[in-house]
Short mmCIF file of C-alpha atoms in Angstrom, two decimals:
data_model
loop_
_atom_site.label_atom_id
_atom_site.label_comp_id
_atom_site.label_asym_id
_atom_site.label_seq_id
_atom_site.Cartn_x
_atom_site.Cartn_y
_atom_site.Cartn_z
CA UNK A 260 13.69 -7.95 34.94
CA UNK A 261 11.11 -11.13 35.87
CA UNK A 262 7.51 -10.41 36.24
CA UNK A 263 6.74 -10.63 39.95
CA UNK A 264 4.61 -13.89 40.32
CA UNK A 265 2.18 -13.42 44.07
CA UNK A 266 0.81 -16.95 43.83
CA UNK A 267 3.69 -19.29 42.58
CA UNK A 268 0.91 -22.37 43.51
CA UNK A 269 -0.43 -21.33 39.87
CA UNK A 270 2.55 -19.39 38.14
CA UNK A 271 4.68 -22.35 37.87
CA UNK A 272 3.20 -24.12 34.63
CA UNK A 273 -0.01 -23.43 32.84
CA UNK A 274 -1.28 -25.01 29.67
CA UNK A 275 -2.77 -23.99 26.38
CA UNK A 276 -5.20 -26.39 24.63
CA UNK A 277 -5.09 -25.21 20.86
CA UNK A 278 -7.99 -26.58 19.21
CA UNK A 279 -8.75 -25.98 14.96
CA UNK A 280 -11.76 -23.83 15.96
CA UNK A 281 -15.31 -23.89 14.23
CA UNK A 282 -18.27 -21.31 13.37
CA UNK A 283 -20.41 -23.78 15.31
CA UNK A 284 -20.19 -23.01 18.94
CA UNK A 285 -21.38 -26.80 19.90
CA UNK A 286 -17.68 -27.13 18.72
CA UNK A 287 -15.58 -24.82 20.55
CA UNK A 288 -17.29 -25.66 23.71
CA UNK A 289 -16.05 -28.92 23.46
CA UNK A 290 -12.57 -27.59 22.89
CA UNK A 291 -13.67 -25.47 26.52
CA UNK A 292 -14.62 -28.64 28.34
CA UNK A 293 -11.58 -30.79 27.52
CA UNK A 294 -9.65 -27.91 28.94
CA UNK A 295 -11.88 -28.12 32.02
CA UNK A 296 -11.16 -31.88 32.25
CA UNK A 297 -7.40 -31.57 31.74
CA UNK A 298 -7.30 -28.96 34.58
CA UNK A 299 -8.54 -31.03 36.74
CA UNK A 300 -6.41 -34.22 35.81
CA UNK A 301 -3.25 -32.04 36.18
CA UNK A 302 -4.02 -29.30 38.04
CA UNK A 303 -2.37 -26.88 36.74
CA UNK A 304 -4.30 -23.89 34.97
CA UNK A 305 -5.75 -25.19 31.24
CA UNK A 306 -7.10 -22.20 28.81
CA UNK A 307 -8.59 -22.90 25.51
CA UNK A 308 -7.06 -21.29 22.37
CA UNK A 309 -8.22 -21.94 18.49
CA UNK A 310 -6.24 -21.56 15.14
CA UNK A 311 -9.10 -20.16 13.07
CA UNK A 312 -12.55 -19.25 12.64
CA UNK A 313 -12.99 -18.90 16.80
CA UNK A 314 -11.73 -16.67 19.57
CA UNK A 315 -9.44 -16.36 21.87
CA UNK A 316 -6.92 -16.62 18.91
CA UNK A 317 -3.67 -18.74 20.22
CA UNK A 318 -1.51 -15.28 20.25
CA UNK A 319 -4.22 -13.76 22.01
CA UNK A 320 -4.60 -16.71 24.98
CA UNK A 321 -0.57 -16.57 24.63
CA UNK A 322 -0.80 -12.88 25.52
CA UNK A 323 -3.20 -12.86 28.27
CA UNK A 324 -1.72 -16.16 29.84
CA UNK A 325 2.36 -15.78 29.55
CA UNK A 326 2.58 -12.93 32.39
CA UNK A 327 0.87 -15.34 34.66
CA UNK A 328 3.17 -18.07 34.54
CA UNK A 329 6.66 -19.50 34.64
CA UNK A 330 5.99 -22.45 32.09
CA UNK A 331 3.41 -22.51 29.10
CA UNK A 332 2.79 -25.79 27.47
CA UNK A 333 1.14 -25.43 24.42
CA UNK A 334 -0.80 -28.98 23.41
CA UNK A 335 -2.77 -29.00 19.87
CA UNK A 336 -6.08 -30.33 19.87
CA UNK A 337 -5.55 -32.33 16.85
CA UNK A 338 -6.06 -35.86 16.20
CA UNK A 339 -3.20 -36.77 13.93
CA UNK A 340 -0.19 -33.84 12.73
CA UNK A 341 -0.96 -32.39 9.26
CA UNK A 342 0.20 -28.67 7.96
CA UNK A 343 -1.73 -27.05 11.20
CA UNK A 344 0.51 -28.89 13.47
CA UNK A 345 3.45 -28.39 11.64
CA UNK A 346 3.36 -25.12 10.76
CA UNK A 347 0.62 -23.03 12.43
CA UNK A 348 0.48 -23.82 15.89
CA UNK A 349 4.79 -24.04 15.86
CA UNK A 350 4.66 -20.52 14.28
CA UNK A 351 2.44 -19.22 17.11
CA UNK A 352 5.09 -20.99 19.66
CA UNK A 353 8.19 -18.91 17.87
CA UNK A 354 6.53 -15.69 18.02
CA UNK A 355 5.60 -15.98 21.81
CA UNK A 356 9.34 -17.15 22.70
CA UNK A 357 10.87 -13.90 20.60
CA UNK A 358 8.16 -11.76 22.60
CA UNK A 359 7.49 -13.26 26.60
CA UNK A 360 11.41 -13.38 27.69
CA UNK A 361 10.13 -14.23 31.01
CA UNK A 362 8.36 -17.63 30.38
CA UNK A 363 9.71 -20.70 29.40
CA UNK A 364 7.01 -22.40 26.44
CA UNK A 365 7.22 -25.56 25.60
CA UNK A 366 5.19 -27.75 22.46
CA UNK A 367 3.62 -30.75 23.11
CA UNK A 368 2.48 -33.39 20.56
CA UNK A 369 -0.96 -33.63 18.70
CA UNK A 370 -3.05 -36.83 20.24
CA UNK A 371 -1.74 -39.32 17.62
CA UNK A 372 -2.04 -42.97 18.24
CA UNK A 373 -2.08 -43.39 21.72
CA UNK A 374 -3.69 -46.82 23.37
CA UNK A 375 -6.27 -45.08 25.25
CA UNK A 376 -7.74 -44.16 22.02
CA UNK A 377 -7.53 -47.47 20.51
CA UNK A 378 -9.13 -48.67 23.65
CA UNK A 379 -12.13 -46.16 22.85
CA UNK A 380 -12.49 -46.86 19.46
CA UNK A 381 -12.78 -50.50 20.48
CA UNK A 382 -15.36 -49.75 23.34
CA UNK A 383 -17.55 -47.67 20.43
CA UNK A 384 -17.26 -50.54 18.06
CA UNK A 385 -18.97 -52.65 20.75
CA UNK A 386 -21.60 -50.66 21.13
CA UNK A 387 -22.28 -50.82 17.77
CA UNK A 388 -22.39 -54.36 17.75
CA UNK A 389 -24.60 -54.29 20.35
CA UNK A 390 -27.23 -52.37 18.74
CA UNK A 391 -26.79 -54.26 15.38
CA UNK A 392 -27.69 -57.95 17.34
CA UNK A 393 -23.84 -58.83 16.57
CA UNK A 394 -21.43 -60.38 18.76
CA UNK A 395 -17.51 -60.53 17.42
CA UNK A 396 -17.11 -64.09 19.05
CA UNK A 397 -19.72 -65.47 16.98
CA UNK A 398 -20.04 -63.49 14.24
CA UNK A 399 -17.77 -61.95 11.43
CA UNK A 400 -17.55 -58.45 12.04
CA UNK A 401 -16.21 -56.04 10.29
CA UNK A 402 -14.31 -52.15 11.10
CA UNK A 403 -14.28 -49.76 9.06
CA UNK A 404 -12.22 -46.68 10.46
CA UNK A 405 -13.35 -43.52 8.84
CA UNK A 406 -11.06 -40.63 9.44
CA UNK A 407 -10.86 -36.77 7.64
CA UNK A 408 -8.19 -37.06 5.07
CA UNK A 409 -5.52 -34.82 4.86
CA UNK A 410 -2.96 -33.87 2.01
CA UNK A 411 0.06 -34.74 4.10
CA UNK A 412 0.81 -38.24 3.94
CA UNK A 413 2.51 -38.50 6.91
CA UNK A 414 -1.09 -38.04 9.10
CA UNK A 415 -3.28 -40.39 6.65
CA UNK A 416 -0.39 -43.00 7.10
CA UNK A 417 -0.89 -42.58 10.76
CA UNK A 418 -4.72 -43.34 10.12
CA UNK A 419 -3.64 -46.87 8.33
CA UNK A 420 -1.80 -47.79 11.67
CA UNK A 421 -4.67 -47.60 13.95
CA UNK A 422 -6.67 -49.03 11.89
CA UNK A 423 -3.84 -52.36 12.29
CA UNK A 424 -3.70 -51.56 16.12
CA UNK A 425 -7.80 -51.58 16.48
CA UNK A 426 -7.70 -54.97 14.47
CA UNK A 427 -4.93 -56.78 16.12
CA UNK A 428 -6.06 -59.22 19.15
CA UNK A 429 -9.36 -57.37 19.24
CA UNK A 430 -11.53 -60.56 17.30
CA UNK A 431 -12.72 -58.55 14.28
CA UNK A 432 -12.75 -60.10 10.87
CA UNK A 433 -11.13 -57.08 9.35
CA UNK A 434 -10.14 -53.69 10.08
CA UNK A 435 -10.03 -50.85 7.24
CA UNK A 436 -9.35 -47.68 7.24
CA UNK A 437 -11.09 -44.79 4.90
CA UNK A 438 -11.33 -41.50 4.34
CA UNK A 439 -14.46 -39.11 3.64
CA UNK A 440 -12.78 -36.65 2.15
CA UNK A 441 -9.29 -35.11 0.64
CA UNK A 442 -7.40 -38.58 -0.17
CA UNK A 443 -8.42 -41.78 -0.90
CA UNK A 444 -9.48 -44.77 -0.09
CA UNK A 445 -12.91 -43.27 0.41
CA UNK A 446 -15.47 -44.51 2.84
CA UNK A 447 -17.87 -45.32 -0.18
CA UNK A 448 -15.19 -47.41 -2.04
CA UNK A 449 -14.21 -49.32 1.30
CA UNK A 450 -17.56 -49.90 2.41
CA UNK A 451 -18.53 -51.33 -1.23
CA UNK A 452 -15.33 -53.82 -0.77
CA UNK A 453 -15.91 -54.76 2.34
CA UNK A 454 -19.39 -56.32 1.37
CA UNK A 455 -17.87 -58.07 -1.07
CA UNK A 456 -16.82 -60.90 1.79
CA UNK A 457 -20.38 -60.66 3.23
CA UNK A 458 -19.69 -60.10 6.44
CA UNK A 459 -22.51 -60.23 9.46
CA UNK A 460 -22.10 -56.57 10.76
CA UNK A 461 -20.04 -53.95 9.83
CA UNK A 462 -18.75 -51.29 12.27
CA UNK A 463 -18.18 -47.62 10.94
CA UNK A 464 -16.16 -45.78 13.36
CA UNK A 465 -16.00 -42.10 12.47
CA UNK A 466 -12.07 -40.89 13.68
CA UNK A 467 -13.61 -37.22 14.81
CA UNK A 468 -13.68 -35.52 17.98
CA UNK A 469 -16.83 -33.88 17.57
CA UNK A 470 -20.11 -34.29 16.22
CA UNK A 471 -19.43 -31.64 12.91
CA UNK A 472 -20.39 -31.65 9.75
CA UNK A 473 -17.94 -34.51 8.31
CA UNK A 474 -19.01 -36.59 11.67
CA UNK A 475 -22.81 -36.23 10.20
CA UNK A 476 -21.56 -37.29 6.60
CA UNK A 477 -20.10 -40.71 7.79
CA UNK A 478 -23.07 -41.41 9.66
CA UNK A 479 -25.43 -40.88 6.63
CA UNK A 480 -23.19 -42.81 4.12
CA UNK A 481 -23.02 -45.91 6.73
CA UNK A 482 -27.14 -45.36 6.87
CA UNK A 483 -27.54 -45.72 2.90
CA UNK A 484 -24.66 -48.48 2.56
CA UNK A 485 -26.81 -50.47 5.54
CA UNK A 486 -29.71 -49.89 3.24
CA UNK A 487 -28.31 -51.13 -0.33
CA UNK A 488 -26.76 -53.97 0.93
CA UNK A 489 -29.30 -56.23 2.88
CA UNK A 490 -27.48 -59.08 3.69
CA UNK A 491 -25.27 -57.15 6.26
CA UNK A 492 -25.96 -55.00 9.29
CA UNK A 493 -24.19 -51.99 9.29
CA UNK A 494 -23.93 -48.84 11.79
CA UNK A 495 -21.34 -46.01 12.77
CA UNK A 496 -20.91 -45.05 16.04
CA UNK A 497 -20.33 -40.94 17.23
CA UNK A 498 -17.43 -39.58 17.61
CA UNK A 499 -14.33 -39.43 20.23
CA UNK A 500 -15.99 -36.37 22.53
CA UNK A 501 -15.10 -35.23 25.39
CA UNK A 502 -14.42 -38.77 26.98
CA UNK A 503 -11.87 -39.49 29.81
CA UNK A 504 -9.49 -41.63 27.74
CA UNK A 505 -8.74 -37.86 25.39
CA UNK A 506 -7.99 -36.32 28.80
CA UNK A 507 -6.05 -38.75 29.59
CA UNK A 508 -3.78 -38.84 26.23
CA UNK A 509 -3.71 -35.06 26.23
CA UNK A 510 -2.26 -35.44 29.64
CA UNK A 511 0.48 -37.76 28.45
CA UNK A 512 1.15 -35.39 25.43
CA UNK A 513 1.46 -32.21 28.58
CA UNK A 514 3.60 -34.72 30.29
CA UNK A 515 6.07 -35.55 27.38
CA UNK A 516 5.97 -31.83 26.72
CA UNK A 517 7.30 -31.22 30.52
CA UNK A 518 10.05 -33.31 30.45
CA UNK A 519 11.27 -33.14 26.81
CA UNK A 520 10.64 -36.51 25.51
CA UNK A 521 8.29 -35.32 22.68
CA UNK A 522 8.20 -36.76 19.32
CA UNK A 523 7.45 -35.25 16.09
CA UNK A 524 7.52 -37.69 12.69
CA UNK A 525 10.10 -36.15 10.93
CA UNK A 526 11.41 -38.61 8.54
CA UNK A 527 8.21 -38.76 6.53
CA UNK A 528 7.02 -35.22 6.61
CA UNK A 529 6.25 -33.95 3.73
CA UNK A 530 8.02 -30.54 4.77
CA UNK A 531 11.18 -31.72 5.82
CA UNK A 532 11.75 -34.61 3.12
CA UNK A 533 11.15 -34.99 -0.60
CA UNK A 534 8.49 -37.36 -1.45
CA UNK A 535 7.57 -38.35 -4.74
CA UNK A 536 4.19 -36.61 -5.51
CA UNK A 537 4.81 -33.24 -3.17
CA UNK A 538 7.89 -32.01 -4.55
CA UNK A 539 6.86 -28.54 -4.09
CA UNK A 540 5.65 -28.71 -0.54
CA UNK A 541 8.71 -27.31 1.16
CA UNK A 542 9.77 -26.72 4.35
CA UNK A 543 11.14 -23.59 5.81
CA UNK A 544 9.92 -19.68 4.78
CA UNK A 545 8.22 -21.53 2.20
CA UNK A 546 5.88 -23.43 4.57
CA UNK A 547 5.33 -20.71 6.97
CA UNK A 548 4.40 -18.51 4.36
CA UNK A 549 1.51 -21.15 3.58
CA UNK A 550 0.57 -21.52 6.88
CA UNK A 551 0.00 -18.12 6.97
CA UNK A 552 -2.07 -18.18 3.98
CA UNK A 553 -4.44 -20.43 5.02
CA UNK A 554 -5.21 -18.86 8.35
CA UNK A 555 -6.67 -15.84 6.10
CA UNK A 556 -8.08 -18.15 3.82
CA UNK A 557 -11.28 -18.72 6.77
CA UNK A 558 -11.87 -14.91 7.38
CA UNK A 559 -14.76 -14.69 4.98
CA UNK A 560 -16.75 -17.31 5.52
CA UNK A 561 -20.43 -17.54 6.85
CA UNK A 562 -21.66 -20.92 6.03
CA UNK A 563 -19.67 -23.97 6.66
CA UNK A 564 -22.80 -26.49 6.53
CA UNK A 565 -22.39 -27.48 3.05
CA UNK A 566 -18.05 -27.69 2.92
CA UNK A 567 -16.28 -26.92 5.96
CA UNK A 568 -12.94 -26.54 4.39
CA UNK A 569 -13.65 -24.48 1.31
CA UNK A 570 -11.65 -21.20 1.19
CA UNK A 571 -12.29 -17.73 0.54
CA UNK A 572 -8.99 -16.71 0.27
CA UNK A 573 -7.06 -13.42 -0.19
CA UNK A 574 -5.80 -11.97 -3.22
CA UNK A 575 -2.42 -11.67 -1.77
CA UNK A 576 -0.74 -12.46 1.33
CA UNK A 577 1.67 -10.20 3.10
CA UNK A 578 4.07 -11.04 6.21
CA UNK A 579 6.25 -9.12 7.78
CA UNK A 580 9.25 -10.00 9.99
CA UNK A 581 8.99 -8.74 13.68
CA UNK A 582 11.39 -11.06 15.21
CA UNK A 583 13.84 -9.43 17.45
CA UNK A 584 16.77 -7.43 14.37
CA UNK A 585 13.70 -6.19 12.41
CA UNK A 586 11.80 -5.67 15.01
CA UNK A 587 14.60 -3.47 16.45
CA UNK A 588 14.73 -1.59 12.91
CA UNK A 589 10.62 -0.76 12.74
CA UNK A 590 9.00 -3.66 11.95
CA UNK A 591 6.04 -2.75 13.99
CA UNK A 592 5.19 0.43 12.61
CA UNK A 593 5.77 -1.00 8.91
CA UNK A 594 3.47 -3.68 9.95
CA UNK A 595 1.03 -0.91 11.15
CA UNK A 596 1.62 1.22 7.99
CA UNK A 597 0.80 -1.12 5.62
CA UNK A 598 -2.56 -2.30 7.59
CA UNK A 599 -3.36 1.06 7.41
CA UNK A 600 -2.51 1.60 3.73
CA UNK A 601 -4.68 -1.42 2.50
CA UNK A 602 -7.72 -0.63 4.59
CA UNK A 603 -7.45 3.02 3.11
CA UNK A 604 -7.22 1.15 -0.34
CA UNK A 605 -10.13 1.48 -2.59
CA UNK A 606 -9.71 -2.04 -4.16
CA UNK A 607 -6.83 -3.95 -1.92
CA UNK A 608 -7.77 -7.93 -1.38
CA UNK A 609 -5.12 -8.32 0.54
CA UNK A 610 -4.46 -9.99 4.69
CA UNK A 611 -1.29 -8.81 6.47
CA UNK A 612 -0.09 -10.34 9.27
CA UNK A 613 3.12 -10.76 11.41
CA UNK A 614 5.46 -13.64 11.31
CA UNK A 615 8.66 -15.20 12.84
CA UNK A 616 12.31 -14.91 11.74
CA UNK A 617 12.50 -15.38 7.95
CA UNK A 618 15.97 -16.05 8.27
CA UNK A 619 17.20 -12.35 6.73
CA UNK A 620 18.40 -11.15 9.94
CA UNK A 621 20.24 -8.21 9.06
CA UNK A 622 18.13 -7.29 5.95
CA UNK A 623 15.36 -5.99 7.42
CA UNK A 624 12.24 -4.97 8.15
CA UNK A 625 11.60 -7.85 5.78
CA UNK A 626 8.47 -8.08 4.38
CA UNK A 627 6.96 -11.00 2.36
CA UNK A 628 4.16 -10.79 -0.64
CA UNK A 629 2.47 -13.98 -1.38
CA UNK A 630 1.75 -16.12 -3.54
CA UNK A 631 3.79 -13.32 -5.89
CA UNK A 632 6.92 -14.65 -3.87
CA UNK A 633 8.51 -11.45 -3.36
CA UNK A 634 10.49 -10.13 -0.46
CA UNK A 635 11.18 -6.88 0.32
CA UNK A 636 14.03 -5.69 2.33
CA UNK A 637 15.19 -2.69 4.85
CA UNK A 638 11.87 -1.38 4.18
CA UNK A 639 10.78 2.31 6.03
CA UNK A 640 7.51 3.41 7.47
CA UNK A 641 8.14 5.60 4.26
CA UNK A 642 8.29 2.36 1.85
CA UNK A 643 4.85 0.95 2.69
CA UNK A 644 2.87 3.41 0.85
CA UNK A 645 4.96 2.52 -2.33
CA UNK A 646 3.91 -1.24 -1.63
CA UNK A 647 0.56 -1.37 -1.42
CA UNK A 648 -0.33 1.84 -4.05
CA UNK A 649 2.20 -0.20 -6.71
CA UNK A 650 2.57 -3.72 -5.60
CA UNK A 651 -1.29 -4.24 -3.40
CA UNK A 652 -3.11 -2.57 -5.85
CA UNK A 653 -1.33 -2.72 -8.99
CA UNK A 654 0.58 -5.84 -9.40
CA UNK A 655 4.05 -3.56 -9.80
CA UNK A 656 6.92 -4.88 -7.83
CA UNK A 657 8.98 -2.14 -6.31
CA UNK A 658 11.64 -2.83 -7.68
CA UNK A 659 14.79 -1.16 -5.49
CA UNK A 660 13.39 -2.60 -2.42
CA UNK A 661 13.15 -5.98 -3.33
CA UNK A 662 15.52 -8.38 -1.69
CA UNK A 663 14.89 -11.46 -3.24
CA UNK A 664 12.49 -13.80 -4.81
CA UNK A 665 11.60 -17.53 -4.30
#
């Protein structure tokens, strides 16, 4: 039976804005205030949510928004679509379809390359000019376009294209991309070959949406390369904010989302299609199971000032199944059981969590140890305590419950 709605002027669609989430609150509010912005633009209600390291967790904002509404648009915070958009942030969609019957969620695209953004980036290169005394009509000037890095090719190609789309028709000598972390080219190495022509000025643009730690980093490397290499003005600008011309793409990315026009670059992710180099990046269980993994991997840390992305990860990583068959067999009090069992544990390093359908349906309670790759199956409130006193704690796989390996 439907939830009764009173006020269908706000039960008809709301949105979720998922953003990566940050131990520094200047971070999260912005996150907060895009959310504001994009509720006004569409009017329609607009709710923050983070994948790690800040609250309201997406399942949580899932749970406290789907009985409100009709239609839940879920639209990622992120500028280009690495293993977060592709994995985490989907996996938080599945498990609120196989739970909220009564609302309809859609997914909508991560920002991307959109041409309000391009038309940003160029407005902050100006500005830059401006302050350095250079003028692109006269003068050669030179972009550099300085974005995270990411081990998915698919989002650091994505970086090389706006970098083409900033340069074309826009009157800069050059535009390159870089990286200040993760892959390369790095921003150093670009920088050092850009100066190599001798341009006038030279334009770092750091591709962030806040002013973080990595935003700070670019800034300071543009500062020293400005200071070894005399014969050229250099300066970076800040980052994307919480400017109109976001709103405005994350709007588009709600709107594609509404009427099921959105686009996801499959045929070079790394999960869906072998490329040479990340053969064992795989799709699937496989890549939820490491999306799980690397939610945990942020519980423990304190200090991000030094290396934001350093992990203090879990000994071992355990997921069980509570999609609809093993949910109807006890997944939720195995689940329960074997939280229980490894907080009772005297030495247990070990994050459980639920997941989605592992595709066993039939087989279960299924329940998933990683990075041991071991699956158990048709396990019993009464199995748990066998799992984590043999398996948890002593690296024994049970062996009559297992139902495969990977």
């Amino acid at each position: 039976m439907s939830l009764e709605r009173p006020d269908p002027t706000l039960d008809d669609d709301a949105v979720l804005l998922v953003g990566h989430g940050s131990r520094r609150e200047e971070s999260n509010e912005q996150v907060r205030t895009l959310a504001a912005k994009l509720e006004s633009r569409l009017s329609v209600p607009v709710d923050a949510a983070y994948i790690e390291l800040a609250e309201p967790s997406i399942d949580d904002a899932i749970e406290s928004m789907a009985p409100t509404c009709r239609t839940m648009t879920v639209v990622p915070l992120s500028l280009f679509a690495a293993s977060h958009v592709k994995n985490d942030v989907p996996l938080a969609v599945q498990r609120a379809r196989a739970t909220h019957d009564d609302t309809e969620f859609r997914f909508g695209s991560h920002l991307g390359i959109h041409p309000s953004l391009v038309d940003l980036l160029d407005e902050r290169a100006r500005a830059v000019e401006s302050d350095l005394g250079a003028d692109r009509e006269d003068d050669d000037v030179a972009v550099v376009l300085c974005a995270r890095g990411s081990s998915d090719p698919d989002s650091n190609g994505d970086v090389h294209k706006l970098a083409r789309l900033l340069y074309e028709g826009r009157g800069f000598t050059r535009v390159e991309s870089a990286f200040i972390g993760v892959t390369t080219p790095r921003l150093e190495e670009t920088l050092h070959t850009v100066a190599k022509d001798r341009p006038d000025a030279v334009v770092v643009l750091p591709y962030m949406l806040g002013d973080g730690v990595l935003t700070g980093r670019i800034v300071d490397k543009a500062e020293t390369f400005d200071e070894e290499y005399p014969y050229v003005d250099a300066g970076a600008s800040g980052p994307l904010g919480v400017d109109d011309r976001v709103v405005e793409t994350l709007a588009d990315r709600y709107r594609e989302a509404r009427s099921g026009s959105v686009e996801m670059s499959c045929d070079t992710c790394k999960y869906k299609v072998e490329l040479a180099g990340y053969e064992d990046d795989e799709g699937g269980a496989r890549a939820m199971l490491r999306s799980l993994v690397h939610q945990a991997e942020h519980a423990d840390r304190s200090d991000v000032d030094d290396d934001p992305h350093i992990h203090d990860a879990p000994e071992k990583h355990v997921a069980v199944c509570t999609n609809q068959t093993c949910a109807a067999s006890g997944a939720a009090t195995v689940l329960e059981r074997l939280r229980q069992g490894v907080r009772d544990a005297d030495d247990c390093d070990v994050h459980v969590s639920r997941s989605s359908c592992l595709g066993q349906c039939g087989d279960g309670p299924i329940v998933a140890v990683y990075p041991d790759s071991v699956w158990y199956g048709g396990v019993t409130p009464d199995d748990t305590d066998r799992i984590v006193s043999s398996h948890l704690e002593r690296d024994r796989i049970v062996s009559n419950l297992v139902h495969q390996s990977l």
